[in-house]
């Protein structure tokens, strides 16, 4: 079986930047933001189930209004838990399929997942790498990247685990407070250790 590396961290920390380094180094990539979009394509079983609880976020064709859903769940912990309790079943099933497919061609797979722990997908991983960055920097990066206001971004941040949690639950931490090049160098070092089998090794 392939070695599966989980890449996680708070919004704006720099997972996409680091994921690109793993890709360049030959890892098969599963991007869970994309998986989440796949399971919520128009008319999907997941959308039909979600529409029973969040009718205001769907039209008659069961198309998800992502902005509307984000506004609701990132402002209300109970609503977020409800969304997660439904969507994670579909996301985990699709991740399992993708791991199986990629295992046929890749010795190493990267699972890039902001909600790795919340979804319980950490149990699929042999190694866990978290990316962290100071909140001020993350705030600046995300408001610029997504073109949304600070208040909405702060709500999204408070829906996620804090830095101490990631520090306590990861094999490696990449601190992305400096230049992209410095963080990419940290990632390369970790990738070499994983490839040399210093940490991880398939547990599945
Ligand atoms: C609520 C939704 C519809 C908002 O969509 P939108 O297009 O506005 O945002 P997008 O999906 O690009 O997410 C942006 C960022 O928000 C954060 N985020 C997304 N979902 C969650 C969540 N359930 N809990 C905490 N943070 C989250 C992540 O850092 C993510 O990168 C969407 O995020 C969603 O379906 N979330 C639940 C599924 C999930 O956990 N996805 C993450 C990958 S497993
Ligand atoms: N070291 C850095 N210096 C300057 N800009 C950076 C650095 N790292 C990341 N960025 C920029 O910050 C933004 C957020 O980074 P990225 O998209 O990689 O975060 P993420 O962890 O994937 O966030 P999310 O969970 O919200 O998708 C991007 O626009 C990226 O180009």
PDB file of C-alpha atoms and ligand atoms in Angstrom:
ATOM      1  CA  UNK A   1       0.000   0.000   0.000  1.00  0.00           C
ATOM      2  CA  UNK A   2       1.032   3.599  -0.554  1.00  0.00           C
ATOM      3  CA  UNK A   3       2.124   5.899   2.232  1.00  0.00           C
ATOM      4  CA  UNK A   4      -0.587   8.506   2.850  1.00  0.00           C
ATOM      5  CA  UNK A   5       0.462  11.919   4.187  1.00  0.00           C
ATOM      6  CA  UNK A   6      -2.241  14.187   5.641  1.00  0.00           C
ATOM      7  CA  UNK A   7      -1.652  17.913   5.090  1.00  0.00           C
ATOM      8  CA  UNK A   8      -3.755  20.218   7.223  1.00  0.00           C
ATOM      9  CA  UNK A   9      -3.825  23.563   9.021  1.00  0.00           C
ATOM     10  CA  UNK A  10      -5.929  26.662   9.453  1.00  0.00           C
ATOM     11  CA  UNK A  11      -7.342  28.689   6.591  1.00  0.00           C
ATOM     12  CA  UNK A  12      -4.682  30.837   4.934  1.00  0.00           C
ATOM     13  CA  UNK A  13      -1.773  29.022   6.575  1.00  0.00           C
ATOM     14  CA  UNK A  14      -0.431  27.923   3.182  1.00  0.00           C
ATOM     15  CA  UNK A  15      -1.532  24.327   2.499  1.00  0.00           C
ATOM     16  CA  UNK A  16      -1.918  24.984  -1.227  1.00  0.00           C
ATOM     17  CA  UNK A  17       1.624  26.365  -1.426  1.00  0.00           C
ATOM     18  CA  UNK A  18       2.995  23.283   0.363  1.00  0.00           C
ATOM     19  CA  UNK A  19       0.805  20.834  -1.540  1.00  0.00           C
ATOM     20  CA  UNK A  20       2.428  22.058  -4.776  1.00  0.00           C
ATOM     21  CA  UNK A  21       5.857  21.023  -3.415  1.00  0.00           C
ATOM     22  CA  UNK A  22       4.590  17.490  -2.680  1.00  0.00           C
ATOM     23  CA  UNK A  23       3.110  17.340  -6.182  1.00  0.00           C
ATOM     24  CA  UNK A  24       6.408  18.393  -7.767  1.00  0.00           C
ATOM     25  CA  UNK A  25       8.102  15.632  -5.763  1.00  0.00           C
ATOM     26  CA  UNK A  26       5.842  12.983  -7.302  1.00  0.00           C
ATOM     27  CA  UNK A  27       3.093  12.575  -4.695  1.00  0.00           C
ATOM     28  CA  UNK A  28      -0.413  11.744  -5.923  1.00  0.00           C
ATOM     29  CA  UNK A  29      -2.616  14.599  -4.658  1.00  0.00           C
ATOM     30  CA  UNK A  30      -6.117  14.482  -3.194  1.00  0.00           C
ATOM     31  CA  UNK A  31      -7.436  17.998  -2.544  1.00  0.00           C
ATOM     32  CA  UNK A  32     -10.353  17.710  -0.108  1.00  0.00           C
ATOM     33  CA  UNK A  33     -11.735  21.170  -0.949  1.00  0.00           C
ATOM     34  CA  UNK A  34     -12.176  19.735  -4.474  1.00  0.00           C
ATOM     35  CA  UNK A  35     -13.621  16.497  -3.072  1.00  0.00           C
ATOM     36  CA  UNK A  36     -16.149  18.572  -1.103  1.00  0.00           C
ATOM     37  CA  UNK A  37     -17.119  20.361  -4.319  1.00  0.00           C
ATOM     38  CA  UNK A  38     -17.451  17.029  -6.145  1.00  0.00           C
ATOM     39  CA  UNK A  39     -19.876  15.567  -3.578  1.00  0.00           C
ATOM     40  CA  UNK A  40     -21.965  18.753  -3.688  1.00  0.00           C
ATOM     41  CA  UNK A  41     -22.354  18.901  -7.470  1.00  0.00           C
ATOM     42  CA  UNK A  42     -25.857  19.889  -8.636  1.00  0.00           C
ATOM     43  CA  UNK A  43     -28.466  17.248  -7.828  1.00  0.00           C
ATOM     44  CA  UNK A  44     -26.124  14.940  -5.858  1.00  0.00           C
ATOM     45  CA  UNK A  45     -27.379  12.625  -3.112  1.00  0.00           C
ATOM     46  CA  UNK A  46     -25.450  14.747  -0.611  1.00  0.00           C
ATOM     47  CA  UNK A  47     -27.228  17.916  -1.779  1.00  0.00           C
ATOM     48  CA  UNK A  48     -30.633  16.240  -1.536  1.00  0.00           C
ATOM     49  CA  UNK A  49     -29.867  15.186   2.042  1.00  0.00           C
ATOM     50  CA  UNK A  50     -28.510  18.636   2.972  1.00  0.00           C
ATOM     51  CA  UNK A  51     -31.517  20.385   1.417  1.00  0.00           C
ATOM     52  CA  UNK A  52     -33.724  18.745   4.045  1.00  0.00           C
ATOM     53  CA  UNK A  53     -31.901  20.766   6.724  1.00  0.00           C
ATOM     54  CA  UNK A  54     -30.719  23.835   4.765  1.00  0.00           C
ATOM     55  CA  UNK A  55     -33.521  24.491   2.224  1.00  0.00           C
ATOM     56  CA  UNK A  56     -32.482  28.157   1.926  1.00  0.00           C
ATOM     57  CA  UNK A  57     -29.140  27.058   0.397  1.00  0.00           C
ATOM     58  CA  UNK A  58     -30.589  25.120  -2.555  1.00  0.00           C
ATOM     59  CA  UNK A  59     -32.730  25.830  -5.602  1.00  0.00           C
ATOM     60  CA  UNK A  60     -35.203  23.404  -7.181  1.00  0.00           C
ATOM     61  CA  UNK A  61     -32.363  21.734  -9.158  1.00  0.00           C
ATOM     62  CA  UNK A  62     -30.501  21.091  -5.876  1.00  0.00           C
ATOM     63  CA  UNK A  63     -27.680  23.490  -6.765  1.00  0.00           C
ATOM     64  CA  UNK A  64     -25.760  24.497  -3.627  1.00  0.00           C
ATOM     65  CA  UNK A  65     -25.366  28.232  -2.924  1.00  0.00           C
ATOM     66  CA  UNK A  66     -21.901  28.013  -1.324  1.00  0.00           C
ATOM     67  CA  UNK A  67     -21.755  31.616  -0.123  1.00  0.00           C
ATOM     68  CA  UNK A  68     -25.145  31.236   1.617  1.00  0.00           C
ATOM     69  CA  UNK A  69     -24.091  27.963   3.278  1.00  0.00           C
ATOM     70  CA  UNK A  70     -20.785  29.521   4.395  1.00  0.00           C
ATOM     71  CA  UNK A  71     -22.573  32.526   5.897  1.00  0.00           C
ATOM     72  CA  UNK A  72     -24.843  30.219   7.933  1.00  0.00           C
ATOM     73  CA  UNK A  73     -22.407  27.556   9.164  1.00  0.00           C
ATOM     74  CA  UNK A  74     -19.391  29.745   9.941  1.00  0.00           C
ATOM     75  CA  UNK A  75     -21.629  31.887  12.197  1.00  0.00           C
ATOM     76  CA  UNK A  76     -23.295  29.019  14.078  1.00  0.00           C
ATOM     77  CA  UNK A  77     -21.388  26.063  15.571  1.00  0.00           C
ATOM     78  CA  UNK A  78     -24.477  23.812  15.750  1.00  0.00           C
ATOM     79  CA  UNK A  79     -25.265  24.371  12.069  1.00  0.00           C
ATOM     80  CA  UNK A  80     -21.630  23.651  11.158  1.00  0.00           C
ATOM     81  CA  UNK A  81     -21.765  20.400  13.156  1.00  0.00           C
ATOM     82  CA  UNK A  82     -24.963  19.462  11.324  1.00  0.00           C
ATOM     83  CA  UNK A  83     -23.390  20.165   7.908  1.00  0.00           C
ATOM     84  CA  UNK A  84     -20.278  18.212   8.881  1.00  0.00           C
ATOM     85  CA  UNK A  85     -22.282  15.223  10.168  1.00  0.00           C
ATOM     86  CA  UNK A  86     -23.842  14.870   6.699  1.00  0.00           C
ATOM     87  CA  UNK A  87     -21.145  15.953   4.254  1.00  0.00           C
ATOM     88  CA  UNK A  88     -18.211  14.096   5.859  1.00  0.00           C
ATOM     89  CA  UNK A  89     -19.848  10.689   5.104  1.00  0.00           C
ATOM     90  CA  UNK A  90     -19.804  11.524   1.393  1.00  0.00           C
ATOM     91  CA  UNK A  91     -16.354  13.128   1.508  1.00  0.00           C
ATOM     92  CA  UNK A  92     -14.792  10.160   3.321  1.00  0.00           C
ATOM     93  CA  UNK A  93     -16.307   7.653   0.887  1.00  0.00           C
ATOM     94  CA  UNK A  94     -14.883   9.588  -2.089  1.00  0.00           C
ATOM     95  CA  UNK A  95     -11.476   9.989  -0.404  1.00  0.00           C
ATOM     96  CA  UNK A  96     -11.341   6.186   0.083  1.00  0.00           C
ATOM     97  CA  UNK A  97     -12.059   5.661  -3.627  1.00  0.00           C
ATOM     98  CA  UNK A  98      -9.376   8.173  -4.618  1.00  0.00           C
ATOM     99  CA  UNK A  99      -6.778   6.608  -2.299  1.00  0.00           C
ATOM    100  CA  UNK A 100      -7.525   3.206  -3.855  1.00  0.00           C
ATOM    101  CA  UNK A 101      -7.158   4.570  -7.400  1.00  0.00           C
ATOM    102  CA  UNK A 102      -3.959   6.503  -6.671  1.00  0.00           C
ATOM    103  CA  UNK A 103      -2.438   3.515  -4.836  1.00  0.00           C
ATOM    104  CA  UNK A 104      -2.242   1.768  -8.216  1.00  0.00           C
ATOM    105  CA  UNK A 105       0.240   4.314  -9.538  1.00  0.00           C
ATOM    106  CA  UNK A 106       1.772   6.213  -6.586  1.00  0.00           C
ATOM    107  CA  UNK A 107       3.917   5.069  -3.677  1.00  0.00           C
ATOM    108  CA  UNK A 108       3.158   8.343  -1.918  1.00  0.00           C
ATOM    109  CA  UNK A 109      -0.163  10.160  -1.642  1.00  0.00           C
ATOM    110  CA  UNK A 110      -0.911  13.590  -0.135  1.00  0.00           C
ATOM    111  CA  UNK A 111      -4.337  14.191   1.389  1.00  0.00           C
ATOM    112  CA  UNK A 112      -4.719  17.998   1.544  1.00  0.00           C
ATOM    113  CA  UNK A 113      -7.588  18.561   3.986  1.00  0.00           C
ATOM    114  CA  UNK A 114      -8.348  21.640   6.103  1.00  0.00           C
ATOM    115  CA  UNK A 115     -10.822  19.563   8.138  1.00  0.00           C
ATOM    116  CA  UNK A 116      -8.691  16.396   8.314  1.00  0.00           C
ATOM    117  CA  UNK A 117      -9.325  15.873  12.051  1.00  0.00           C
ATOM    118  CA  UNK A 118     -12.981  16.959  12.103  1.00  0.00           C
ATOM    119  CA  UNK A 119     -13.743  14.460   9.307  1.00  0.00           C
ATOM    120  CA  UNK A 120     -11.815  11.669  11.073  1.00  0.00           C
ATOM    121  CA  UNK A 121      -9.701  11.367   7.906  1.00  0.00           C
ATOM    122  CA  UNK A 122      -6.522  11.511  10.015  1.00  0.00           C
ATOM    123  CA  UNK A 123      -7.091   7.778  10.569  1.00  0.00           C
ATOM    124  CA  UNK A 124      -6.341   7.222   6.858  1.00  0.00           C
ATOM    125  CA  UNK A 125      -2.883   8.834   7.199  1.00  0.00           C
ATOM    126  CA  UNK A 126       0.539   7.401   8.025  1.00  0.00           C
ATOM    127  CA  UNK A 127       2.080  10.828   8.600  1.00  0.00           C
ATOM    128  CA  UNK A 128       0.464  14.168   9.467  1.00  0.00           C
ATOM    129  CA  UNK A 129       1.978  17.503   8.438  1.00  0.00           C
ATOM    130  CA  UNK A 130       0.373  20.765   9.581  1.00  0.00           C
ATOM    131  CA  UNK A 131       1.042  24.224   8.216  1.00  0.00           C
ATOM    132  CA  UNK A 132       0.717  27.126  10.650  1.00  0.00           C
ATOM    133  CA  UNK A 133       0.999  30.899  10.326  1.00  0.00           C
ATOM    134  CA  UNK A 134       0.228  33.839  12.600  1.00  0.00           C
ATOM    135  CA  UNK A 135      -3.405  34.931  12.570  1.00  0.00           C
ATOM    136  CA  UNK A 136      -2.653  38.472  11.355  1.00  0.00           C
ATOM    137  CA  UNK A 137      -0.830  37.107   8.319  1.00  0.00           C
ATOM    138  CA  UNK A 138      -3.556  34.559   7.579  1.00  0.00           C
ATOM    139  CA  UNK A 139      -6.198  37.251   7.803  1.00  0.00           C
ATOM    140  CA  UNK A 140      -4.324  39.440   5.320  1.00  0.00           C
ATOM    141  CA  UNK A 141      -3.737  36.536   2.935  1.00  0.00           C
ATOM    142  CA  UNK A 142      -7.317  35.225   2.921  1.00  0.00           C
ATOM    143  CA  UNK A 143      -9.089  38.598   2.605  1.00  0.00           C
ATOM    144  CA  UNK A 144      -6.828  39.314  -0.384  1.00  0.00           C
ATOM    145  CA  UNK A 145      -7.165  35.826  -1.942  1.00  0.00           C
ATOM    146  CA  UNK A 146     -10.946  35.420  -1.532  1.00  0.00           C
ATOM    147  CA  UNK A 147     -12.021  39.076  -1.687  1.00  0.00           C
ATOM    148  CA  UNK A 148     -14.159  38.764   1.462  1.00  0.00           C
ATOM    149  CA  UNK A 149     -14.386  41.002   4.515  1.00  0.00           C
ATOM    150  CA  UNK A 150     -12.309  40.511   7.683  1.00  0.00           C
ATOM    151  CA  UNK A 151     -15.357  39.698   9.819  1.00  0.00           C
ATOM    152  CA  UNK A 152     -16.351  36.714   7.631  1.00  0.00           C
ATOM    153  CA  UNK A 153     -12.794  35.439   7.537  1.00  0.00           C
ATOM    154  CA  UNK A 154     -12.499  35.673  11.344  1.00  0.00           C
ATOM    155  CA  UNK A 155     -15.715  33.641  11.677  1.00  0.00           C
ATOM    156  CA  UNK A 156     -14.230  30.964   9.400  1.00  0.00           C
ATOM    157  CA  UNK A 157     -11.045  30.945  11.523  1.00  0.00           C
ATOM    158  CA  UNK A 158     -13.014  30.471  14.746  1.00  0.00           C
ATOM    159  CA  UNK A 159     -14.709  27.389  13.219  1.00  0.00           C
ATOM    160  CA  UNK A 160     -11.319  25.667  13.071  1.00  0.00           C
ATOM    161  CA  UNK A 161      -8.911  24.161  15.584  1.00  0.00           C
ATOM    162  CA  UNK A 162      -6.305  26.507  17.043  1.00  0.00           C
ATOM    163  CA  UNK A 163      -2.569  26.346  16.445  1.00  0.00           C
ATOM    164  CA  UNK A 164      -1.912  24.408  19.694  1.00  0.00           C
ATOM    165  CA  UNK A 165      -4.210  21.629  18.492  1.00  0.00           C
ATOM    166  CA  UNK A 166      -2.297  21.260  15.215  1.00  0.00           C
ATOM    167  CA  UNK A 167       1.038  21.339  17.076  1.00  0.00           C
ATOM    168  CA  UNK A 168      -0.151  18.557  19.409  1.00  0.00           C
ATOM    169  CA  UNK A 169      -1.579  16.258  16.723  1.00  0.00           C
ATOM    170  CA  UNK A 170       1.015  16.385  13.936  1.00  0.00           C
ATOM    171  CA  UNK A 171       4.247  14.580  13.121  1.00  0.00           C
ATOM    172  CA  UNK A 172       5.620  17.697  11.439  1.00  0.00           C
ATOM    173  CA  UNK A 173       4.843  21.424  11.570  1.00  0.00           C
ATOM    174  CA  UNK A 174       5.714  23.843   8.775  1.00  0.00           C
ATOM    175  CA  UNK A 175       5.711  27.443  10.047  1.00  0.00           C
ATOM    176  CA  UNK A 176       4.808  29.634   7.099  1.00  0.00           C
ATOM    177  CA  UNK A 177       5.479  33.083   8.585  1.00  0.00           C
ATOM    178  CA  UNK A 178       8.369  33.971   6.311  1.00  0.00           C
ATOM    179  CA  UNK A 179       8.947  33.732   2.589  1.00  0.00           C
ATOM    180  CA  UNK A 180       7.354  31.047   0.395  1.00  0.00           C
ATOM    181  CA  UNK A 181      10.861  29.805  -0.425  1.00  0.00           C
ATOM    182  CA  UNK A 182      11.674  29.181   3.258  1.00  0.00           C
ATOM    183  CA  UNK A 183       8.471  27.180   3.752  1.00  0.00           C
ATOM    184  CA  UNK A 184       9.026  25.219   0.547  1.00  0.00           C
ATOM    185  CA  UNK A 185      12.491  24.293   1.842  1.00  0.00           C
ATOM    186  CA  UNK A 186      10.948  23.017   5.117  1.00  0.00           C
ATOM    187  CA  UNK A 187       8.529  20.910   3.054  1.00  0.00           C
ATOM    188  CA  UNK A 188      11.323  19.420   0.932  1.00  0.00           C
ATOM    189  CA  UNK A 189      13.213  18.331   4.043  1.00  0.00           C
ATOM    190  CA  UNK A 190      10.093  16.579   5.361  1.00  0.00           C
ATOM    191  CA  UNK A 191       9.405  14.929   1.993  1.00  0.00           C
ATOM    192  CA  UNK A 192      12.941  13.520   1.928  1.00  0.00           C
ATOM    193  CA  UNK A 193      12.512  12.072   5.430  1.00  0.00           C
ATOM    194  CA  UNK A 194       9.200  10.479   4.467  1.00  0.00           C
ATOM    195  CA  UNK A 195      10.702   9.001   1.292  1.00  0.00           C
ATOM    196  CA  UNK A 196      13.665   7.657   3.247  1.00  0.00           C
ATOM    197  CA  UNK A 197      11.123   5.931   5.522  1.00  0.00           C
ATOM    198  CA  UNK A 198      12.337   7.798   8.630  1.00  0.00           C
ATOM    199  CA  UNK A 199       8.716   8.361   9.616  1.00  0.00           C
ATOM    200  CA  UNK A 200       5.408   6.895   8.579  1.00  0.00           C
ATOM    201  CA  UNK A 201       5.552   3.615   6.711  1.00  0.00           C
ATOM    202  CA  UNK A 202       2.259   2.174   5.586  1.00  0.00           C
ATOM    203  CA  UNK A 203       0.002   1.183   8.470  1.00  0.00           C
ATOM    204  CA  UNK A 204      -2.848   0.083   6.208  1.00  0.00           C
TER     205      UNK A 204
HETATM  206  C1  LIG B   1     -19.439  25.743   3.778  1.00  0.00           C
HETATM  207  C2  LIG B   1     -18.989  25.707   2.332  1.00  0.00           C
HETATM  208  C3  LIG B   1     -20.179  25.374   1.404  1.00  0.00           C
HETATM  209  C4  LIG B   1     -18.466  27.132   1.963  1.00  0.00           C
HETATM  210  O1  LIG B   1     -17.978  27.112   0.636  1.00  0.00           O
HETATM  211  P1  LIG B   1     -16.954  28.231   0.092  1.00  0.00           P
HETATM  212  O2  LIG B   1     -16.835  27.999  -1.383  1.00  0.00           O
HETATM  213  O3  LIG B   1     -17.424  29.577   0.548  1.00  0.00           O
HETATM  214  O4  LIG B   1     -15.573  27.971   0.824  1.00  0.00           O
HETATM  215  P2  LIG B   1     -14.486  26.798   0.528  1.00  0.00           P
HETATM  216  O5  LIG B   1     -15.159  25.485   0.359  1.00  0.00           O
HETATM  217  O6  LIG B   1     -13.581  27.262  -0.553  1.00  0.00           O
HETATM  218  O7  LIG B   1     -13.723  26.708   1.921  1.00  0.00           O
HETATM  219  C5  LIG B   1     -12.806  27.734   2.266  1.00  0.00           C
HETATM  220  C6  LIG B   1     -12.078  27.357   3.533  1.00  0.00           C
HETATM  221  O8  LIG B   1     -12.998  27.310   4.639  1.00  0.00           O
HETATM  222  C7  LIG B   1     -12.547  26.356   5.568  1.00  0.00           C
HETATM  223  N1  LIG B   1     -13.601  25.328   5.806  1.00  0.00           N
HETATM  224  C8  LIG B   1     -14.367  24.690   4.886  1.00  0.00           C
HETATM  225  N2  LIG B   1     -15.194  23.817   5.479  1.00  0.00           N
HETATM  226  C9  LIG B   1     -14.951  23.888   6.797  1.00  0.00           C
HETATM  227  C10 LIG B   1     -15.487  23.215   7.938  1.00  0.00           C
HETATM  228  N3  LIG B   1     -16.433  22.259   7.806  1.00  0.00           N
HETATM  229  N4  LIG B   1     -14.993  23.527   9.154  1.00  0.00           N
HETATM  230  C11 LIG B   1     -14.034  24.465   9.295  1.00  0.00           C
HETATM  231  N5  LIG B   1     -13.476  25.136   8.259  1.00  0.00           N
HETATM  232  C12 LIG B   1     -13.930  24.855   7.024  1.00  0.00           C
HETATM  233  C13 LIG B   1     -11.293  25.705   4.953  1.00  0.00           C
HETATM  234  O9  LIG B   1     -10.145  26.342   5.423  1.00  0.00           O
HETATM  235  C14 LIG B   1     -11.462  25.954   3.474  1.00  0.00           C
HETATM  236  O10 LIG B   1     -10.245  25.913   2.770  1.00  0.00           O
HETATM  237  C15 LIG B   1     -17.841  24.668   2.103  1.00  0.00           C
HETATM  238  O11 LIG B   1     -16.668  25.109   2.720  1.00  0.00           O
HETATM  239  C16 LIG B   1     -18.172  23.263   2.611  1.00  0.00           C
HETATM  240  O12 LIG B   1     -18.913  22.535   1.961  1.00  0.00           O
HETATM  241  N6  LIG B   1     -17.606  22.881   3.786  1.00  0.00           N
HETATM  242  C17 LIG B   1     -17.866  21.590   4.400  1.00  0.00           C
HETATM  243  C18 LIG B   1     -16.965  20.534   3.832  1.00  0.00           C
HETATM  244  C19 LIG B   1     -15.521  20.652   4.290  1.00  0.00           C
HETATM  245  O13 LIG B   1     -15.167  20.417   5.446  1.00  0.00           O
HETATM  246  N7  LIG B   1     -14.647  21.012   3.348  1.00  0.00           N
HETATM  247  C20 LIG B   1     -13.225  21.071   3.602  1.00  0.00           C
HETATM  248  C21 LIG B   1     -12.518  19.944   2.946  1.00  0.00           C
HETATM  249  S1  LIG B   1     -12.757  18.381   3.736  1.00  0.00           S
HETATM  250  N1  LIG B   2       4.909  32.560   2.674  1.00  0.00           N
HETATM  251  C1  LIG B   2       3.990  33.267   2.000  1.00  0.00           C
HETATM  252  N2  LIG B   2       4.238  34.542   1.637  1.00  0.00           N
HETATM  253  C2  LIG B   2       3.315  35.286   0.971  1.00  0.00           C
HETATM  254  N3  LIG B   2       2.086  34.822   0.595  1.00  0.00           N
HETATM  255  C3  LIG B   2       1.791  33.553   0.916  1.00  0.00           C
HETATM  256  C4  LIG B   2       2.715  32.707   1.627  1.00  0.00           C
HETATM  257  N4  LIG B   2       2.135  31.494   1.814  1.00  0.00           N
HETATM  258  C5  LIG B   2       0.906  31.569   1.241  1.00  0.00           C
HETATM  259  N5  LIG B   2       0.702  32.785   0.709  1.00  0.00           N
HETATM  260  C6  LIG B   2      -0.537  33.264   0.029  1.00  0.00           C
HETATM  261  O1  LIG B   2      -1.573  33.288   1.008  1.00  0.00           O
HETATM  262  C7  LIG B   2      -2.797  32.809   0.471  1.00  0.00           C
HETATM  263  C8  LIG B   2      -3.281  31.629   1.320  1.00  0.00           C
HETATM  264  O2  LIG B   2      -2.424  30.515   1.110  1.00  0.00           O
HETATM  265  P1  LIG B   2      -3.034  29.092   0.704  1.00  0.00           P
HETATM  266  O3  LIG B   2      -4.118  29.276  -0.324  1.00  0.00           O
HETATM  267  O4  LIG B   2      -1.902  28.182   0.373  1.00  0.00           O
HETATM  268  O5  LIG B   2      -3.690  28.708   2.137  1.00  0.00           O
HETATM  269  P2  LIG B   2      -4.530  27.446   2.550  1.00  0.00           P
HETATM  270  O6  LIG B   2      -3.906  26.912   3.791  1.00  0.00           O
HETATM  271  O7  LIG B   2      -4.631  26.515   1.374  1.00  0.00           O
HETATM  272  O8  LIG B   2      -5.945  28.109   2.913  1.00  0.00           O
HETATM  273  P3  LIG B   2      -7.488  27.566   2.847  1.00  0.00           P
HETATM  274  O9  LIG B   2      -7.642  26.493   3.866  1.00  0.00           O
HETATM  275  O10 LIG B   2      -8.274  28.800   3.175  1.00  0.00           O
HETATM  276  O11 LIG B   2      -7.711  27.092   1.426  1.00  0.00           O
HETATM  277  C9  LIG B   2      -2.540  32.455  -0.987  1.00  0.00           C
HETATM  278  O12 LIG B   2      -2.969  33.504  -1.802  1.00  0.00           O
HETATM  279  C10 LIG B   2      -1.017  32.299  -1.060  1.00  0.00           C
HETATM  280  O13 LIG B   2      -0.497  32.624  -2.317  1.00  0.00           O
END
